[in-house]
XYZ file of C-alpha atoms in Angstrom:
559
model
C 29.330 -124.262 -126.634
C 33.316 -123.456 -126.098
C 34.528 -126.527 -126.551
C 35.261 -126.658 -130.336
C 36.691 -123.013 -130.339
C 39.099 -123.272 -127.435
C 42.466 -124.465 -127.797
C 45.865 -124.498 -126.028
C 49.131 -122.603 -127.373
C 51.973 -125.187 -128.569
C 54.050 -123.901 -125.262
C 50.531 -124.636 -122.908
C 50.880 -120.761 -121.004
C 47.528 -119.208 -123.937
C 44.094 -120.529 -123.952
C 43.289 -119.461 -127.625
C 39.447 -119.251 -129.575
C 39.650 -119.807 -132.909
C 36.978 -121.094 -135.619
C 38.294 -124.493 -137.250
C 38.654 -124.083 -141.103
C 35.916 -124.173 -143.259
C 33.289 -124.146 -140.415
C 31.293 -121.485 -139.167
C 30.017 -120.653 -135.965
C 27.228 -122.993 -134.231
C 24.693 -121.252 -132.064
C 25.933 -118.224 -129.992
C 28.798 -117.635 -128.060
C 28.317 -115.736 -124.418
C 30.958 -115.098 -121.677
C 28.706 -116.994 -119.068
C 29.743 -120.531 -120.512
C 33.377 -119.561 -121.252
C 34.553 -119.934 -117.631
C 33.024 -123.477 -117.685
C 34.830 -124.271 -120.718
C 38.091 -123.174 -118.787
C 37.669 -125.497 -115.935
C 37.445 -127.915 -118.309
C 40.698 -127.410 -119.693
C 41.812 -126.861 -116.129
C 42.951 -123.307 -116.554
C 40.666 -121.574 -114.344
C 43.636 -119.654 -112.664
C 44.323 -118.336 -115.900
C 44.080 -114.813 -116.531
C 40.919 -113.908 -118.845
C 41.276 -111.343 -121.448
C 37.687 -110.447 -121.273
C 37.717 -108.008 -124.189
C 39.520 -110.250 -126.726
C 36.532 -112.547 -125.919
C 33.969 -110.129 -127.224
C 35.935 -109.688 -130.004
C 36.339 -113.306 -130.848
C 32.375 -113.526 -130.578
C 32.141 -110.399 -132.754
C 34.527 -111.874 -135.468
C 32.856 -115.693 -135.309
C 29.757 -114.464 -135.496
C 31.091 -112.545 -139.164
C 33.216 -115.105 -140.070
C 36.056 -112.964 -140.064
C 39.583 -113.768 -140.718
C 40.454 -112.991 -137.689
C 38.293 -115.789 -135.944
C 39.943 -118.138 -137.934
C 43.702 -117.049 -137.177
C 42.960 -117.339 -133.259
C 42.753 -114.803 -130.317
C 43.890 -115.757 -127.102
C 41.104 -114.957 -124.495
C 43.513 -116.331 -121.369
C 47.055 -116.645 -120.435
C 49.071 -118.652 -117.660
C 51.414 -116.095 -116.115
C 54.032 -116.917 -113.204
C 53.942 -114.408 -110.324
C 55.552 -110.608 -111.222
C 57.444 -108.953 -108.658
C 59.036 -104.944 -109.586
C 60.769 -102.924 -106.665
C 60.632 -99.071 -105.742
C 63.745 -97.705 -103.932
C 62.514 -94.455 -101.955
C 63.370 -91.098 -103.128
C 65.999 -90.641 -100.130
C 67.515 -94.197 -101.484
C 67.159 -95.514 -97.472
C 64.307 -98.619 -98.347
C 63.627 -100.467 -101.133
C 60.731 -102.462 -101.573
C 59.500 -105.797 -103.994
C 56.068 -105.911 -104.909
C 54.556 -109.423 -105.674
C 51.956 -110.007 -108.289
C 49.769 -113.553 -107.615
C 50.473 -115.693 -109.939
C 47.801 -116.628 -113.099
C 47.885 -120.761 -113.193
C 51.888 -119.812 -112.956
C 54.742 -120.407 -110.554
C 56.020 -118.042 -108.052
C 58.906 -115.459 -108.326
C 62.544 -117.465 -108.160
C 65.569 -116.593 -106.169
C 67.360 -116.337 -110.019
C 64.290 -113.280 -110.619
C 65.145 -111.593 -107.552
C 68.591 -111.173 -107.608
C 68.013 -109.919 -111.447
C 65.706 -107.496 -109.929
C 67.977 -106.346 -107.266
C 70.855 -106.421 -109.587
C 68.682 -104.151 -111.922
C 67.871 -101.513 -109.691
C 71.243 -101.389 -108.010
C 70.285 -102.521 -104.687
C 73.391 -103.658 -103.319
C 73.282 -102.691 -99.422
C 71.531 -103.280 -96.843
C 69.662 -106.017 -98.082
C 67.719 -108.544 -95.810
C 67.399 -112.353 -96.863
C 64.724 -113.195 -94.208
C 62.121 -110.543 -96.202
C 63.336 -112.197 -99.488
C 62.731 -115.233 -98.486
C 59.677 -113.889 -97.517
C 58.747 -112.556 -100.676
C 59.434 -116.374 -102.237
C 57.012 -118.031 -100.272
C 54.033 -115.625 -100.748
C 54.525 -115.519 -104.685
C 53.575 -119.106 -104.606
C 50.833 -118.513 -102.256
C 48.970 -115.261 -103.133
C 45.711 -114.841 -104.986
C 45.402 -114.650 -109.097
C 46.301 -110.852 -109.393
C 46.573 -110.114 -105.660
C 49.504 -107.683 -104.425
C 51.708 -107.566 -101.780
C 55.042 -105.268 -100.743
C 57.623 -106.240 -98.849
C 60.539 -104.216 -97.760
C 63.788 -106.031 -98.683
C 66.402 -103.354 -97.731
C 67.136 -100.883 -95.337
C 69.919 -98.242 -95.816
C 71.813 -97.152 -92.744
C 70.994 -93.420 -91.626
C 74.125 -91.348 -90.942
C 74.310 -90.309 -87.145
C 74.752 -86.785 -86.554
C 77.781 -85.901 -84.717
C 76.712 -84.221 -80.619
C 77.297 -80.349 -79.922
C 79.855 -79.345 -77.942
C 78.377 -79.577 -74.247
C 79.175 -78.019 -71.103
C 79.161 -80.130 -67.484
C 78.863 -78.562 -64.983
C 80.978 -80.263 -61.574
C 79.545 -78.536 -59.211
C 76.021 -78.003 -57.758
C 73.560 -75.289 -58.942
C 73.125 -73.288 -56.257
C 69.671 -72.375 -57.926
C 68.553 -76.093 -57.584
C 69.697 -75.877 -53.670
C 67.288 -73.580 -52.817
C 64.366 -76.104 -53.707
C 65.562 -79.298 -52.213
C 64.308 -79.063 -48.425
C 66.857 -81.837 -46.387
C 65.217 -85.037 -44.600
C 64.474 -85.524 -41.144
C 66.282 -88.640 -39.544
C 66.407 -91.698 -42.036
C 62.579 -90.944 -42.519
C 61.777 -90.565 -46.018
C 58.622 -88.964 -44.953
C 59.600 -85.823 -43.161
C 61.552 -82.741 -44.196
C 62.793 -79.746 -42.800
C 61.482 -76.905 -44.866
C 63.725 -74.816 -42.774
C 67.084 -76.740 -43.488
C 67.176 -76.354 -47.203
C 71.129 -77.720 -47.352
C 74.860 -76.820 -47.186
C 75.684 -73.744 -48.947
C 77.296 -74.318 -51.774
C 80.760 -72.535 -52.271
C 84.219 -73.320 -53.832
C 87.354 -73.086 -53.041
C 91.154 -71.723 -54.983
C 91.353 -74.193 -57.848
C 88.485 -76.003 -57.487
C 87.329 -77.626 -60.852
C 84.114 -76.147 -62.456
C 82.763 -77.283 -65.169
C 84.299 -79.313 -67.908
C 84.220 -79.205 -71.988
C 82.986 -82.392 -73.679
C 84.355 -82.122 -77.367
C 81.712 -82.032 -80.511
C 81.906 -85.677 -82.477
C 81.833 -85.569 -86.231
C 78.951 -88.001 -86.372
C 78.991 -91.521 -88.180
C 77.782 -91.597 -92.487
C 75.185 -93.659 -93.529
C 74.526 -95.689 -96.582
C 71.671 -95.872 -99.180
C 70.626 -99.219 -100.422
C 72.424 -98.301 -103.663
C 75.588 -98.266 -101.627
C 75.929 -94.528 -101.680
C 77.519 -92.557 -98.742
C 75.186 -90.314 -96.835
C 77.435 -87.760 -94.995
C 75.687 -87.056 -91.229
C 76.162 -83.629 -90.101
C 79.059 -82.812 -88.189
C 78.649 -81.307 -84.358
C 79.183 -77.497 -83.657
C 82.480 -76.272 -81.657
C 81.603 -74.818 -78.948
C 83.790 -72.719 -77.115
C 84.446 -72.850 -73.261
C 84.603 -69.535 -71.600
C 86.090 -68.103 -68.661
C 83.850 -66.658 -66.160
C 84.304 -64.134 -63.027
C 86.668 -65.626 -61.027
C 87.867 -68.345 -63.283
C 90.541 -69.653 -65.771
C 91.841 -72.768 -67.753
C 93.193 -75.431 -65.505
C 96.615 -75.639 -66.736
C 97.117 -79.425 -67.666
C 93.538 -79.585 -69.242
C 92.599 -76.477 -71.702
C 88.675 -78.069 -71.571
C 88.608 -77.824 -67.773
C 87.561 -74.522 -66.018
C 88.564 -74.402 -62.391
C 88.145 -71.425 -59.512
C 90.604 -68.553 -59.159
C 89.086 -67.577 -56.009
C 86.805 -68.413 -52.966
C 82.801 -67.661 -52.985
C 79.490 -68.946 -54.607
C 79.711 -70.766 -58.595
C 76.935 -69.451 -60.719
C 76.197 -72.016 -63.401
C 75.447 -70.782 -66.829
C 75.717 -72.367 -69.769
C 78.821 -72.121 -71.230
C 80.715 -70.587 -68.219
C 81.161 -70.261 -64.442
C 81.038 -67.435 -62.230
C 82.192 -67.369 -58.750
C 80.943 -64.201 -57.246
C 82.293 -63.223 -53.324
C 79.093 -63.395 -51.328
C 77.258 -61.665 -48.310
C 76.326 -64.430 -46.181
C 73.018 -63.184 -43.942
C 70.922 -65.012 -41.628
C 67.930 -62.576 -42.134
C 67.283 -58.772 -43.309
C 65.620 -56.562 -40.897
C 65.984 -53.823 -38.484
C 68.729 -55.059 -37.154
C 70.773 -55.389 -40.557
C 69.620 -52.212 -41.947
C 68.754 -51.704 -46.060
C 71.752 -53.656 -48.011
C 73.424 -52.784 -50.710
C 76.528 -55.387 -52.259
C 78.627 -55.825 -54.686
C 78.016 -59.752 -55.700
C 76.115 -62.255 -54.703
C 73.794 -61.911 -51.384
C 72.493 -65.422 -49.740
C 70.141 -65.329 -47.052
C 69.393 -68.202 -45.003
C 66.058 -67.027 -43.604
C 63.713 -63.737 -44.879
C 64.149 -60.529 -45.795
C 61.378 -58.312 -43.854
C 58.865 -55.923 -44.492
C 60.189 -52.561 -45.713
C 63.546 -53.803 -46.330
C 65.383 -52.892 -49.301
C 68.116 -55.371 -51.185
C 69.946 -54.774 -53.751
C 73.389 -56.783 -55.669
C 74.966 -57.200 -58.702
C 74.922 -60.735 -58.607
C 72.540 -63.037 -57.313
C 69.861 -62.429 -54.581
C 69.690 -66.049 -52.621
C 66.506 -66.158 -49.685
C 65.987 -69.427 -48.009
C 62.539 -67.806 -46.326
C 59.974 -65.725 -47.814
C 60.219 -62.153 -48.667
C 57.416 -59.807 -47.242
C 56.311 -56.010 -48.590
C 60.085 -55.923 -49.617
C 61.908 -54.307 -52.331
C 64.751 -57.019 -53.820
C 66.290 -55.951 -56.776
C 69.434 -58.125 -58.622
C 71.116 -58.109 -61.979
C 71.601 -61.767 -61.531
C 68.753 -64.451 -60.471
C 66.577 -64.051 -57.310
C 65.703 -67.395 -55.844
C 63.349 -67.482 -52.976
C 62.909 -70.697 -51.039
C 59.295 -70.170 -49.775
C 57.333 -67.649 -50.834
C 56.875 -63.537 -51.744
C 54.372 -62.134 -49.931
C 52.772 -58.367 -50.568
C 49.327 -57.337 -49.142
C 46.551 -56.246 -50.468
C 46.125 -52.733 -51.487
C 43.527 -50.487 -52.958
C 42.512 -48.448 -56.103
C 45.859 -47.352 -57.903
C 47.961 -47.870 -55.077
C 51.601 -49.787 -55.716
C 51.995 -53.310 -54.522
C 53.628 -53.379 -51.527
C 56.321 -55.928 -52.281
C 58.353 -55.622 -55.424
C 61.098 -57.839 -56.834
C 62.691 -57.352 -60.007
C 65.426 -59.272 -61.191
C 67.675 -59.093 -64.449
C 67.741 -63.040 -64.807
C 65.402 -65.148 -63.830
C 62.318 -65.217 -60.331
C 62.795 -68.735 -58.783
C 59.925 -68.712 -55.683
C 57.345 -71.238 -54.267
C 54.829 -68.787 -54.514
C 53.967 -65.122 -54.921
C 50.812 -63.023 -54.232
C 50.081 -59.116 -54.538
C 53.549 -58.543 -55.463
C 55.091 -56.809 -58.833
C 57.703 -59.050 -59.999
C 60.069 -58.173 -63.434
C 62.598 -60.041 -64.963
C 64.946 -60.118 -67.229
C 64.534 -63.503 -68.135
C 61.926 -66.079 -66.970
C 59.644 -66.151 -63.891
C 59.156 -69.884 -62.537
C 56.826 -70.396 -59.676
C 55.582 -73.622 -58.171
C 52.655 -73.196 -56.186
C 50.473 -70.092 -57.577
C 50.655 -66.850 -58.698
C 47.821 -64.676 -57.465
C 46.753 -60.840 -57.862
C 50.656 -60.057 -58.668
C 51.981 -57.911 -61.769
C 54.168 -59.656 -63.679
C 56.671 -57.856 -66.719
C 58.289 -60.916 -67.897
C 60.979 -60.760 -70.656
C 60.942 -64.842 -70.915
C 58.689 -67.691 -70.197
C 56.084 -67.362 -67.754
C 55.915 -71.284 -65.697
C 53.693 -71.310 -63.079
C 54.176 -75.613 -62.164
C 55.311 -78.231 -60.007
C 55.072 -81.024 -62.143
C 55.329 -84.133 -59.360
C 52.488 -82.360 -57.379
C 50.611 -81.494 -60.885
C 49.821 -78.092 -59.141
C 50.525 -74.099 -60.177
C 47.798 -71.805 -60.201
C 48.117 -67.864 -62.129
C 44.747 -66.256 -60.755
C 44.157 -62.231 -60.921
C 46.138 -59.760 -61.871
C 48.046 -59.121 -64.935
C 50.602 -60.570 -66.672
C 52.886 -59.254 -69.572
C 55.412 -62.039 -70.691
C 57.783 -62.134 -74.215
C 57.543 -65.517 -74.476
C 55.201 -68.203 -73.292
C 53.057 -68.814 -70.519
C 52.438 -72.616 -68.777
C 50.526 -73.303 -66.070
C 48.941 -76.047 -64.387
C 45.563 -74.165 -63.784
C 44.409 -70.332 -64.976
C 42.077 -68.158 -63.060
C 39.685 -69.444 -60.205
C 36.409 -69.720 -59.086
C 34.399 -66.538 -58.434
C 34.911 -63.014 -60.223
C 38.463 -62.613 -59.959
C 39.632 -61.354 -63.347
C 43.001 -62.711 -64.965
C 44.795 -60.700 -67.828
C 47.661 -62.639 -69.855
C 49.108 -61.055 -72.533
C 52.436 -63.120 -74.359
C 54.837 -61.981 -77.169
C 54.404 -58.155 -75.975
C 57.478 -58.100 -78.053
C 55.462 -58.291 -80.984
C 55.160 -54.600 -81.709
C 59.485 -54.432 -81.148
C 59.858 -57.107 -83.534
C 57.859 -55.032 -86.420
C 59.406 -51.481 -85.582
C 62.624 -53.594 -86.178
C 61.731 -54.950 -89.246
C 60.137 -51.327 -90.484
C 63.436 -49.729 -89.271
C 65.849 -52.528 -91.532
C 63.734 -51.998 -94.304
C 63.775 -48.618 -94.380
C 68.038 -48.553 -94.102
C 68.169 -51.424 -96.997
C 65.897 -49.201 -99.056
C 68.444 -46.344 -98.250
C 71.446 -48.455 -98.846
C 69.651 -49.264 -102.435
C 69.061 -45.642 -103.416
C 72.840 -45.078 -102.369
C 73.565 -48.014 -104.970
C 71.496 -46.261 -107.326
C 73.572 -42.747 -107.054
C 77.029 -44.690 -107.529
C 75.897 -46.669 -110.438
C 74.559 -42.961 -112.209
C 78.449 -42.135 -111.016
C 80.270 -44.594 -112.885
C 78.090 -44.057 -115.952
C 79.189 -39.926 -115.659
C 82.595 -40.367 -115.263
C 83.172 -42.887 -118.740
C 82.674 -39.035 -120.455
C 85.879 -37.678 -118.877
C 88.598 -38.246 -120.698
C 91.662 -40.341 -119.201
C 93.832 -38.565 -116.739
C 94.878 -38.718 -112.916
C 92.121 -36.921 -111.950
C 89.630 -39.581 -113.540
C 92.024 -42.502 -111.587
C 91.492 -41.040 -108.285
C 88.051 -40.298 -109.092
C 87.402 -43.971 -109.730
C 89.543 -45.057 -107.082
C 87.698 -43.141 -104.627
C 83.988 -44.143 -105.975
C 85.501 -47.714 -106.054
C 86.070 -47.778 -102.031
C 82.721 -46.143 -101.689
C 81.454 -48.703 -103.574
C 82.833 -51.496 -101.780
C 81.935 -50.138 -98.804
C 78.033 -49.288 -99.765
C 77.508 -53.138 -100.845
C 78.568 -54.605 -97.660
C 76.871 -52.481 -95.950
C 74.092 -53.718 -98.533
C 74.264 -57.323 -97.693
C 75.066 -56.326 -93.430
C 71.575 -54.666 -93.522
C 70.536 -57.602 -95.463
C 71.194 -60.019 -93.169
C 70.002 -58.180 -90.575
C 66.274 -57.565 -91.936
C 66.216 -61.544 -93.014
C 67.650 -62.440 -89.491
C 64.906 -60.057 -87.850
C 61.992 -61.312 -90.216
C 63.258 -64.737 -88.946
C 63.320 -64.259 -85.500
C 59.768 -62.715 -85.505
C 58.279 -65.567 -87.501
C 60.066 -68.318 -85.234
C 58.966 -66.163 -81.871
C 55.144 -65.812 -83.547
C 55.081 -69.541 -84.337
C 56.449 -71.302 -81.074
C 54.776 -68.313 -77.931
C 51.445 -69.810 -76.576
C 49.257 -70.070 -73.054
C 48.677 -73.099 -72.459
C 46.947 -74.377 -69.239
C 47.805 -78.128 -68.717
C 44.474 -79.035 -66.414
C 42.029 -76.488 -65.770
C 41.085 -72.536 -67.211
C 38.383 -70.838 -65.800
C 35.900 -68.034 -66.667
C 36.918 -64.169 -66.989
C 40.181 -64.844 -68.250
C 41.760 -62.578 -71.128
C 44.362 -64.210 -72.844
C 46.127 -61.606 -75.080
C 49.012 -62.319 -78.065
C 49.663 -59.568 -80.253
C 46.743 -57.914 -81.206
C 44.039 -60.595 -80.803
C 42.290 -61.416 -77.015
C 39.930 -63.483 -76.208
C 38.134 -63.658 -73.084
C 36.394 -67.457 -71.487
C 33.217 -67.634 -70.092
C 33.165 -70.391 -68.534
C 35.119 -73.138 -66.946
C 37.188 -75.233 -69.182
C 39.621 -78.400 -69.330
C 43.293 -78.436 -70.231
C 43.690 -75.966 -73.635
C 46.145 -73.340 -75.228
C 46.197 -70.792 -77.612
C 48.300 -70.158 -80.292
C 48.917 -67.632 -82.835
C 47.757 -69.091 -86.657
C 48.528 -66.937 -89.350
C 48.340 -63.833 -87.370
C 44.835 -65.175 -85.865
C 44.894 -65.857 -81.786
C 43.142 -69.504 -81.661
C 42.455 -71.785 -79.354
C 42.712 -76.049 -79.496
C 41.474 -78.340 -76.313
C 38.010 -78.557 -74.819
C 36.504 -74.935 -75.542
C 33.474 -73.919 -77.741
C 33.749 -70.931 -79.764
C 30.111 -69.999 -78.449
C 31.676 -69.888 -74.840
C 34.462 -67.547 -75.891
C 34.301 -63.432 -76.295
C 36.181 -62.521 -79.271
C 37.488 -59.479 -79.452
């Protein structure tokens, strides 16, 4: 029985077991009955101090002093709420401890506990309000968190950006024209007005950086945002600053505006409606549009851009610019180690429909719509074989060499055509770099070395003016060696960067379908499918080629 050894505290918040005086303990004492005993006194919420109550049993069952001066075994306790501000000060949050028999957290604690932790922003009465009501609701012991503050983040302030206010004449090219007021049909044929400018024309206009708004912790401290870059607006070919607006680029001359991304160009143009017999091999210096094809055995050749509204068949295009093809480049089929029949090398970027048994090089990217089949492809960008609305783009046979990364809708094909990808062939550049920079900052070290063993030897000469311009001199050559030092420096971290950014972000990635005897090839890991898969790429990993989507390693040759 409890009953005689259980009393209340003078202030009514401890249940406390103590032996009267003079008495001893009656029976036994077990843990089983005590909870009774506190129902009885009505403080079952209380909180039990279950090891005090052994010890109370332990010392009544002795006689102890200790029975006698009272343990308390249970305790009324009110709700206890604490708060956490994140480490980046930008939330702070209460937790709630249920109450014990007790009362709920009041407004008075939680402005003390705000107050406290310096919480003075962003603060939201709704979530306090909040955490009122469930202190007087929750569970003995049960916890809850509730965010109470929110710090504003600081907005970062927009780059410098570049608008273009005139159409790209690249974007032309793949926008065939309605029929009628049908939405239906188009004219493939009628691909649009050419797009040209005239004397003064505007161009493309500067939008200033911003400086970005701060934010604010919830302690009230200032977060600064980050402040825009300043970019600056250049002038292109044929081009200057419009006189009553320095952001404002306008045209200095008549012809075709090549958009790029800081800049205009406006290049004369040769304006053709094919390129055959008739028209003879051309040669021009600028930009060349054609409004229907360029025929087989033609050669074309500008410094600008190479514009075809048509296809171009078994022809040899070359530009230092872009070469945009509205249709399609055609070559035919040839045998053993013959060369392809139509080649088309460009030192920007391929825009086509489609291209088949063809070499194509590029400066820059290569972006076809349709497919890319048995061509060979020297790409010093991205490889996009895509149309996204029509979810089609096939690259089947052939090879393919790219610098960056490769994206198609669907690799390789049914049947035993073979399909050879290899991405980041600028791997082995990257590393000869890096060798190169290392081997110059080693240099530049040594050289460091020599002037230090310098300055030592000359403290033994005695003061004089050959000893000044001795030091004078080894002073300019010092001077001179250490930023050289830090130059090469920069360089080899800048170079180490690059390569580790370039390894990180190239992949192959085919978005719906790969199929069987395809090689996929980044740096100096392959692997070769064996079967037909779903959508998957592959990545570099810590110098390991791997593979994520819905392949098997069992149905891949490693090599």
């Amino acid at each position: 029985m409890w009953s005689p050894y259980l009393v209340w505290s003078d202030d009514k918040t401890k249940v406390i077991a103590r032996l009267p005086k003079d008495t001893f303990l009656n029976g036994s004492l077990n843990q089983d009955l005590f909870t009774e005993q506190l129902e009885k006194m009505k403080a079952y919420h209380a909180m039990v101090y279950t090891e005090n109550i052994d010890l109370f049993i332990q010392y009544a069952e002795n006689a102890t002093e200790e029975a006698y001066q009272g343990i308390t075994v249970a305790e009324i306790k009110n709700a206890q709420a604490y708060i956490e501000v994140s480490s980046d000060g930008m939330l702070a949050s209460i937790t709630v401890i249920g109450a014990y028999g007790g009362r709920g957290v009041t407004a008075d604690e939680l402005i003390q506990i705000l107050s406290q932790a310096r919480v003075t922003k962003g603060i939201n009465k709704l979530a306090l309000r909040k955490v009122l009501q469930m202190s007087a609701q929750l569970r003995p012991g049960q916890q809850v968190t509730q965010p109470v503050a929110k710090g504003k983040r600081p907005i970062d302030g927009c780059d410098t950006t570049f608008k273009p206010l005139v159409e790209d004449i690249t974007k032309r090219i793949l926008k065939p024209q309605q029929v009628g007021s049908s939405n239906e049909k188009v004219d493939l044929r009628n691909l649009g007005q050419t797009i040209t400018v005239d004397i003064g024309q505007p161009l493309m206009r500067k939008i200033p950086f911003t400086d970005g708004i701060s934010g604010m912790t919830v302690l009230g401290e200032e977060v600064a945002a980050k402040c825009g870059e300043d970019l600056a607006l250049e002038l292109g070919k044929g081009t200057e600053f419009s006189r009553s607006d320095v952001n404002l680029l306008v045209a200095t001359t008549s012809g075709t505006p090549l958009i790029k991304a800081n800049c205009v160009d406006v290049d004369n143009v040769l304006l053709l409606n094919d390129v055959d017999i008739g028209t003879g091999h051309i040669s021009f210096k600028g930009s060349v549009i054609i409004s229907g094809n360029i025929e087989s055995g033609m050669n074309v050749k500008a410094t600008g851009s190479i514009t075809v509204g048509g296809f171009i068949e078994s022809a040899n295009v070359q530009a230092k610019g872009d070469i945009s093809v509205g249709k399609g480049i055609i070559g035919h089929n040839v045998s053993g180690e013959e060369s392809k029949s139509c080649h088309v090398r460009s030192q920007g970027t391929i825009y086509a429909n489609y291209a088949q048994y063809s070499e194509l090089m590029s400066g820059k990217d290569i972006v076809l719509s349709v497919h890319s089949m048995n061509n060979d492809i020297d790409c010093r960008g991205d490889l996009t074989v895509f149309e996204l609305k029509s979810k089609v783009g096939t690259l089947s046979g052939g090879e393919a060499r790219v610098a960056g990364s490769v994206r198609c809708f669907q690799i390789g094909v049914e049947g035993n055509t073979v399909t050879k990808i290899e991405a980041f062939t600028q791997s082995e550049q990257y590393k000869q770099k890096i060798l190169l920079l290392k081997n110059e900052y080693k240099q530049a070290q040594n050289e460091t070395m020599e002037i230090i063993r310098k300055e030592l030897a000359l403290k033994g000469i005695s003061s004089g003016a050959e000893k000044k311009a001795q030091q004078e001199a080894l002073f300019a050559y010092k001077k001179q060696n250490n930023d050289g030092l830090e130059y090469i420096k920069y360089q080899l971290e800048k170079a180490e960067y690059d390569f580790e950014r370039e390894q990180s972000e190239v992949s192959v990635e085919a978005l719906n379908r790969m199929f069987d005897r395809v090689t996929v090839k980044i740096g100096k890991d392959q692997i070769t499918t064996n079967k037909t898969y779903g959508a998957c790429i592959f990545k570099l990993d810590q110098n390991k080629l791997r593979f994520s989507g819905s392949l098997d390693k069992e149905d891949l040759a490693v090599c």
